[in-house]
Coordinates of N, CA and C in Angstrom, one line a residue:
M1 N -40.7 22.0 41.4 CA -40.9 21.4 42.4 C -39.3 20.7 43.0
M2 N -38.8 20.9 44.3 CA -37.9 20.3 44.7 C -37.7 19.0 44.6
A3 N -36.6 17.8 44.7 CA -36.8 16.6 44.6 C -36.7 15.9 46.1
A4 N -36.9 14.7 46.3 CA -36.7 14.2 47.7 C -35.4 14.3 48.0
S5 N -35.1 14.4 49.3 CA -33.7 14.6 50.1 C -32.6 13.4 49.3
S6 N -31.6 14.3 49.0 CA -30.4 13.3 48.3 C -29.9 12.6 49.3
P7 N -29.6 11.8 48.6 CA -28.5 10.3 49.6 C -27.8 11.3 50.8
A8 N -26.7 12.3 50.1 CA -25.7 13.4 51.1 C -26.5 14.0 52.0
T9 N -27.7 14.3 52.0 CA -28.6 15.1 52.7 C -28.7 13.9 53.8
Q10 N -29.2 12.7 53.5 CA -30.0 11.9 54.0 C -28.5 11.4 55.5
F11 N -27.5 11.4 54.5 CA -26.0 11.3 55.3 C -26.0 12.0 56.5
W12 N -26.2 13.4 56.3 CA -25.7 14.4 57.2 C -26.9 14.7 58.1
R13 N -28.1 14.1 58.0 CA -29.0 14.2 58.7 C -28.9 13.1 59.8
D14 N -28.6 11.6 59.0 CA -28.6 10.5 59.8 C -27.4 10.5 60.9
R15 N -26.1 11.3 60.3 CA -24.8 11.0 61.2 C -24.9 10.5 62.7
G16 N -24.3 9.8 63.0 CA -24.5 9.0 64.2 C -24.0 9.9 65.5
P17 N -24.4 10.0 66.5 CA -24.3 11.0 67.5 C -22.8 10.8 68.3
M18 N -22.3 9.7 68.1 CA -20.9 9.5 68.5 C -20.0 10.4 67.5
D19 N -20.0 10.8 66.1 CA -19.3 11.5 65.2 C -19.5 13.0 65.8
W20 N -20.7 13.2 66.1 CA -21.2 14.6 66.3 C -20.8 15.1 67.7
A21 N -20.7 14.2 68.7 CA -20.4 14.1 69.7 C -18.7 15.0 70.2
R22 N -17.8 14.3 69.0 CA -16.3 14.8 68.7 C -16.2 16.0 68.1
V23 N -17.4 16.0 66.7 CA -17.0 16.9 65.9 C -17.5 18.4 66.6
L24 N -18.7 18.8 66.9 CA -19.3 19.6 67.1 C -18.7 20.5 68.0
P25 N -17.9 20.1 69.0 CA -17.3 21.4 69.9 C -16.2 21.4 69.2
T26 N -15.6 20.9 68.3 CA -14.4 21.4 67.7 C -14.9 22.3 66.4
Y27 N -16.0 22.3 66.0 CA -16.3 23.3 64.9 C -16.9 24.4 65.7
W28 N -17.3 24.4 67.1 CA -17.9 25.5 67.6 C -16.8 26.3 67.8
G29 N -15.6 26.1 68.2 CA -14.3 26.6 68.9 C -13.6 26.9 67.4
A30 N -14.1 26.6 66.6 CA -13.0 26.8 65.0 C -13.4 28.4 64.8
T31 N -13.0 29.1 65.3 CA -13.6 30.6 64.7 C -12.2 31.5 64.2
A32 N -11.2 30.9 64.2 CA -10.3 31.2 63.6 C -9.7 30.7 62.1
Q33 N -10.7 30.1 61.7 CA -10.5 29.4 60.2 C -10.7 30.7 59.2
P34 N -9.3 30.7 58.4 CA -9.8 31.9 57.5 C -11.1 32.3 56.7
H35 N -11.8 30.8 56.3 CA -12.9 31.2 55.6 C -14.2 31.9 56.4
R36 N -14.0 32.0 57.6 CA -15.0 32.8 58.6 C -14.3 34.2 58.5
A37 N -13.2 34.7 58.9 CA -13.0 35.9 58.3 C -13.2 36.5 57.1
A38 N -13.4 36.0 55.8 CA -13.3 36.2 54.7 C -15.0 36.1 54.6
L39 N -15.8 35.5 55.3 CA -17.3 35.8 55.4 C -17.4 36.8 56.2
I40 N -17.3 37.1 57.2 CA -17.5 38.6 57.7 C -16.9 39.9 57.0
Q41 N -15.8 39.7 56.4 CA -15.3 40.8 55.8 C -16.2 41.2 54.2
S42 N -16.9 40.0 54.0 CA -17.7 40.1 52.8 C -19.4 40.6 53.4
L43 N -19.4 40.0 54.5 CA -20.5 40.7 55.0 C -20.7 42.4 55.1
R44 N -19.7 42.7 55.2 CA -19.3 44.4 55.9 C -19.4 45.3 54.5
K45 N -19.3 44.4 53.5 CA -19.3 45.2 52.2 C -20.6 45.3 51.8
L46 N -21.5 44.6 52.6 CA -23.2 44.7 51.8 C -24.0 45.5 52.6
P47 N -24.9 46.3 52.2 CA -25.7 47.2 52.7 C -26.3 47.0 54.1
R48 N -26.3 47.6 55.2 CA -27.0 47.2 56.0 C -28.1 46.1 55.8
F49 N -27.9 45.2 56.5 CA -29.1 44.1 56.5 C -29.7 43.7 58.0
E50 N -30.8 43.5 58.0 CA -31.6 43.2 59.1 C -31.9 41.5 59.6
T51 N -31.6 40.9 58.4 CA -32.2 39.4 58.8 C -31.1 38.9 57.7
L52 N -30.7 37.8 58.4 CA -29.7 36.8 57.7 C -30.3 35.4 57.9
R53 N -30.0 34.3 56.7 CA -30.2 32.7 57.1 C -29.1 32.2 56.8
E54 N -28.6 31.6 57.5 CA -27.5 30.2 56.9 C -28.0 28.8 56.8
L55 N -27.6 28.4 55.5 CA -28.1 27.2 55.0 C -26.8 26.0 55.4
G56 N -27.4 25.1 56.3 CA -26.5 24.2 57.1 C -25.5 25.1 58.0
C57 N -26.0 25.1 59.2 CA -25.5 26.1 59.8 C -24.4 25.1 60.9
C58 N -24.8 24.1 61.1 CA -23.9 23.2 61.9 C -23.9 23.6 63.1
A59 N -22.9 23.6 64.0 CA -22.8 24.1 65.3 C -23.3 25.4 65.5
G60 N -23.1 26.7 64.8 CA -23.7 27.6 64.8 C -22.8 28.8 65.0
T61 N -21.3 28.5 64.7 CA -20.2 28.8 64.6 C -20.3 30.7 64.0
N62 N -20.7 30.4 62.6 CA -20.9 31.4 62.1 C -21.9 32.5 62.7
L63 N -22.8 32.1 63.0 CA -24.0 33.1 63.5 C -23.4 33.7 64.9
A64 N -23.0 32.8 65.6 CA -22.3 33.5 66.5 C -21.5 34.9 66.3
M65 N -20.8 34.4 65.5 CA -19.5 35.4 65.1 C -20.2 36.8 64.2
I66 N -21.6 36.5 63.4 CA -22.2 37.3 62.8 C -23.0 38.4 63.8
R67 N -23.7 37.5 64.5 CA -24.1 38.6 65.9 C -23.1 39.2 66.5
Q68 N -22.1 39.0 66.8 CA -20.8 40.1 67.5 C -20.5 41.0 66.7
V69 N -20.4 41.0 65.1 CA -20.3 42.0 64.4 C -21.4 42.8 63.9
F70 N -22.3 42.1 63.9 CA -23.8 42.8 63.4 C -24.6 42.7 64.3
P71 N -24.5 43.1 65.4 CA -25.8 43.0 66.8 C -26.9 43.5 66.3
W72 N -27.3 44.2 65.4 CA -28.8 44.7 65.1 C -29.2 43.3 64.2
A73 N -28.6 42.7 63.7 CA -29.3 41.3 62.6 C -29.9 40.4 63.8
A74 N -31.1 39.9 63.2 CA -31.8 38.9 63.7 C -31.3 37.7 62.6
V75 N -30.5 36.6 63.1 CA -30.1 35.2 62.2 C -30.8 34.5 62.2
E76 N -31.1 33.2 61.5 CA -31.3 32.0 61.5 C -30.6 31.1 61.1
G77 N -30.4 29.7 61.2 CA -29.7 28.9 60.8 C -30.4 27.5 60.9
L78 N -30.3 27.2 59.6 CA -31.1 25.9 59.2 C -30.2 24.8 59.2
E79 N -30.4 23.5 59.7 CA -29.5 22.5 59.9 C -30.2 21.3 59.8
V80 N -29.6 20.3 59.1 CA -30.6 18.9 58.8 C -30.3 18.2 59.9
S81 N -29.1 18.0 60.6 CA -28.6 17.2 61.6 C -29.6 17.5 63.0
P82 N -30.2 16.9 63.5 CA -30.5 17.1 64.7 C -29.8 17.2 65.9
D83 N -28.7 16.7 66.0 CA -27.7 16.5 66.8 C -27.1 18.1 66.6
A84 N -26.4 18.3 65.7 CA -25.9 19.7 65.4 C -26.7 20.6 65.5
A85 N -28.3 20.7 65.3 CA -29.4 21.8 65.6 C -29.4 21.9 67.1
V86 N -29.4 20.9 67.7 CA -29.7 21.0 69.1 C -28.5 21.7 70.0
F87 N -27.1 21.3 69.7 CA -26.1 21.7 70.1 C -26.0 23.1 69.5
A88 N -26.6 24.0 68.5 CA -26.2 25.1 68.1 C -27.3 25.8 68.6
Q89 N -28.6 25.2 68.9 CA -29.5 25.8 70.0 C -28.9 26.1 71.0
N90 N -28.7 25.0 71.7 CA -28.0 25.1 73.4 C -26.7 26.4 73.1
K91 N -26.3 26.5 72.6 CA -24.8 27.4 72.4 C -25.7 28.8 72.4
L92 N -26.4 28.6 71.5 CA -27.1 30.5 71.3 C -28.6 30.4 72.1
A93 N -28.7 29.9 72.6 CA -30.0 29.9 73.4 C -30.0 31.1 74.2
A94 N -29.0 31.9 74.4 CA -29.3 33.0 75.4 C -29.8 34.2 74.2
D95 N -29.5 34.3 73.0 CA -29.6 35.4 72.4 C -31.0 35.3 71.2
P96 N -31.7 36.2 71.7 CA -33.1 36.2 71.5 C -33.3 36.4 69.9
A97 N -31.9 37.0 69.2 CA -32.0 37.1 67.6 C -31.8 36.0 67.2
V98 N -31.2 34.7 67.7 CA -31.2 33.5 66.9 C -32.1 32.7 66.9
R99 N -32.2 32.1 65.6 CA -33.3 31.1 65.9 C -32.5 29.9 64.8
I100 N -32.6 28.9 65.3 CA -31.8 27.6 64.7 C -33.1 26.4 64.7
T101 N -33.2 26.0 63.7 CA -34.5 25.0 63.0 C -33.4 23.7 62.4
C102 N -34.2 22.8 63.1 CA -33.8 21.4 62.1 C -34.6 21.0 61.1
T103 N -34.0 21.3 59.9 CA -35.1 20.6 58.7 C -34.2 20.5 57.6
D104 N -34.9 20.2 56.4 CA -34.0 20.0 55.4 C -34.1 21.1 54.2
I105 N -33.2 21.8 54.0 CA -33.1 22.8 53.5 C -33.7 22.7 51.6
L106 N -33.7 21.3 51.3 CA -34.4 20.9 50.0 C -36.0 21.1 50.0
H107 N -36.5 20.8 51.2 CA -37.9 20.9 51.7 C -38.5 22.1 51.7
E108 N -37.6 22.6 52.9 CA -37.8 24.3 53.3 C -37.7 25.1 52.1
A109 N -36.8 24.9 51.3 CA -36.8 26.1 49.8 C -37.9 26.0 49.4
E110 N -38.9 25.2 49.1 CA -40.5 25.2 48.6 C -41.1 25.9 49.1
V111 N -40.9 26.4 50.4 CA -42.0 27.4 50.7 C -41.4 28.7 51.4
W112 N -40.3 29.0 50.8 CA -39.5 30.4 51.3 C -40.1 31.2 50.3
D113 N -40.1 32.9 50.8 CA -40.7 33.8 50.3 C -39.4 34.7 50.4
S114 N -39.3 35.2 49.2 CA -38.2 36.0 48.9 C -38.1 37.2 49.6
R115 N -38.9 37.7 50.5 CA -39.0 38.8 51.3 C -38.8 38.5 52.8
E116 N -38.1 37.1 53.1 CA -38.2 36.8 54.4 C -37.0 37.1 55.0
V117 N -35.8 36.9 54.5 CA -34.0 37.6 54.6 C -33.8 38.4 53.6
D118 N -32.9 39.0 54.3 CA -32.2 40.0 53.7 C -31.0 39.5 52.7
V119 N -30.2 38.2 53.8 CA -29.2 37.7 53.1 C -29.3 36.3 53.5
T120 N -28.9 35.7 52.4 CA -28.6 34.2 52.6 C -27.3 33.7 52.5
I121 N -26.4 32.8 53.5 CA -25.2 32.5 53.4 C -25.2 30.9 53.7
T122 N -24.3 30.4 53.0 CA -23.7 29.0 53.2 C -22.4 29.0 52.7
C123 N -21.5 28.0 54.1 CA -20.5 27.7 53.9 C -20.2 25.9 53.5
Y124 N -19.9 26.0 52.1 CA -19.6 24.2 52.1 C -21.0 23.2 51.8
T125 N -22.0 23.9 52.5 CA -23.2 23.0 52.2 C -23.8 22.6 50.9
L126 N -23.7 23.5 49.9 CA -23.8 23.3 49.0 C -23.2 22.1 48.1
A127 N -22.1 21.8 48.7 CA -21.3 20.1 48.3 C -21.8 19.2 48.4
Y128 N -22.7 19.2 49.7 CA -23.5 18.2 50.2 C -25.0 18.0 49.3
I129 N -25.5 18.7 48.4 CA -26.7 18.9 47.5 C -26.0 18.1 46.5
A130 N -27.0 17.1 46.2 CA -27.1 16.4 44.9 C -27.4 17.5 43.7
P131 N -26.4 16.8 42.6 CA -26.4 18.0 41.5 C -27.6 18.3 40.8
D132 N -28.7 17.3 41.0 CA -29.8 17.4 40.3 C -30.8 18.5 41.1
D133 N -30.4 18.4 42.2 CA -31.4 19.3 43.2 C -30.8 21.2 43.2
L134 N -29.5 20.9 43.0 CA -28.9 22.4 43.2 C -29.5 23.7 42.3
S135 N -29.7 23.3 41.3 CA -30.4 24.3 40.5 C -31.8 24.9 41.1
D136 N -32.5 24.5 41.6 CA -33.5 24.3 42.4 C -33.5 25.5 43.7
L137 N -32.6 24.8 44.6 CA -32.0 25.2 45.7 C -31.5 26.6 45.2
L138 N -30.6 26.9 44.5 CA -30.2 28.2 44.3 C -31.3 29.2 43.7
E139 N -32.2 28.7 43.1 CA -33.2 29.5 42.5 C -34.2 29.8 43.4
A140 N -34.5 29.0 44.7 CA -35.3 29.6 45.8 C -34.5 30.2 46.8
V141 N -33.1 30.3 46.6 CA -32.3 31.2 47.5 C -32.2 32.8 46.8
V142 N -32.4 32.9 45.4 CA -32.3 33.9 44.7 C -33.6 34.4 45.1

């Protein structure tokens, strides 16, 4: 069973709106960052996938890029910050193949079914998971 939300998870969930008001537009526009190109290249090496879940999707930038390159794939973003989730929902609202959910992935992982998605990705979110929770979360992803 997963532990309660770690202090790091609580920090990101509760981060103030003034911080997000400044940060989210920057994240959204940061499509040229090298790690995003590496992510897309890695996804191209996989067999064709129909569904993808991103843990900690923040502003939704990765999901928007993934939908451009893999237009057949339905994507889901999970984000602990309500402000970031709403921002991503607003940016991606016109795309019916995108779903953004505001949730704590430590709790959400308890009910994941391995057949729900073909691919799960995350960019740096695991750095904010408490070490005691990490192995359980990774087991749920696999």
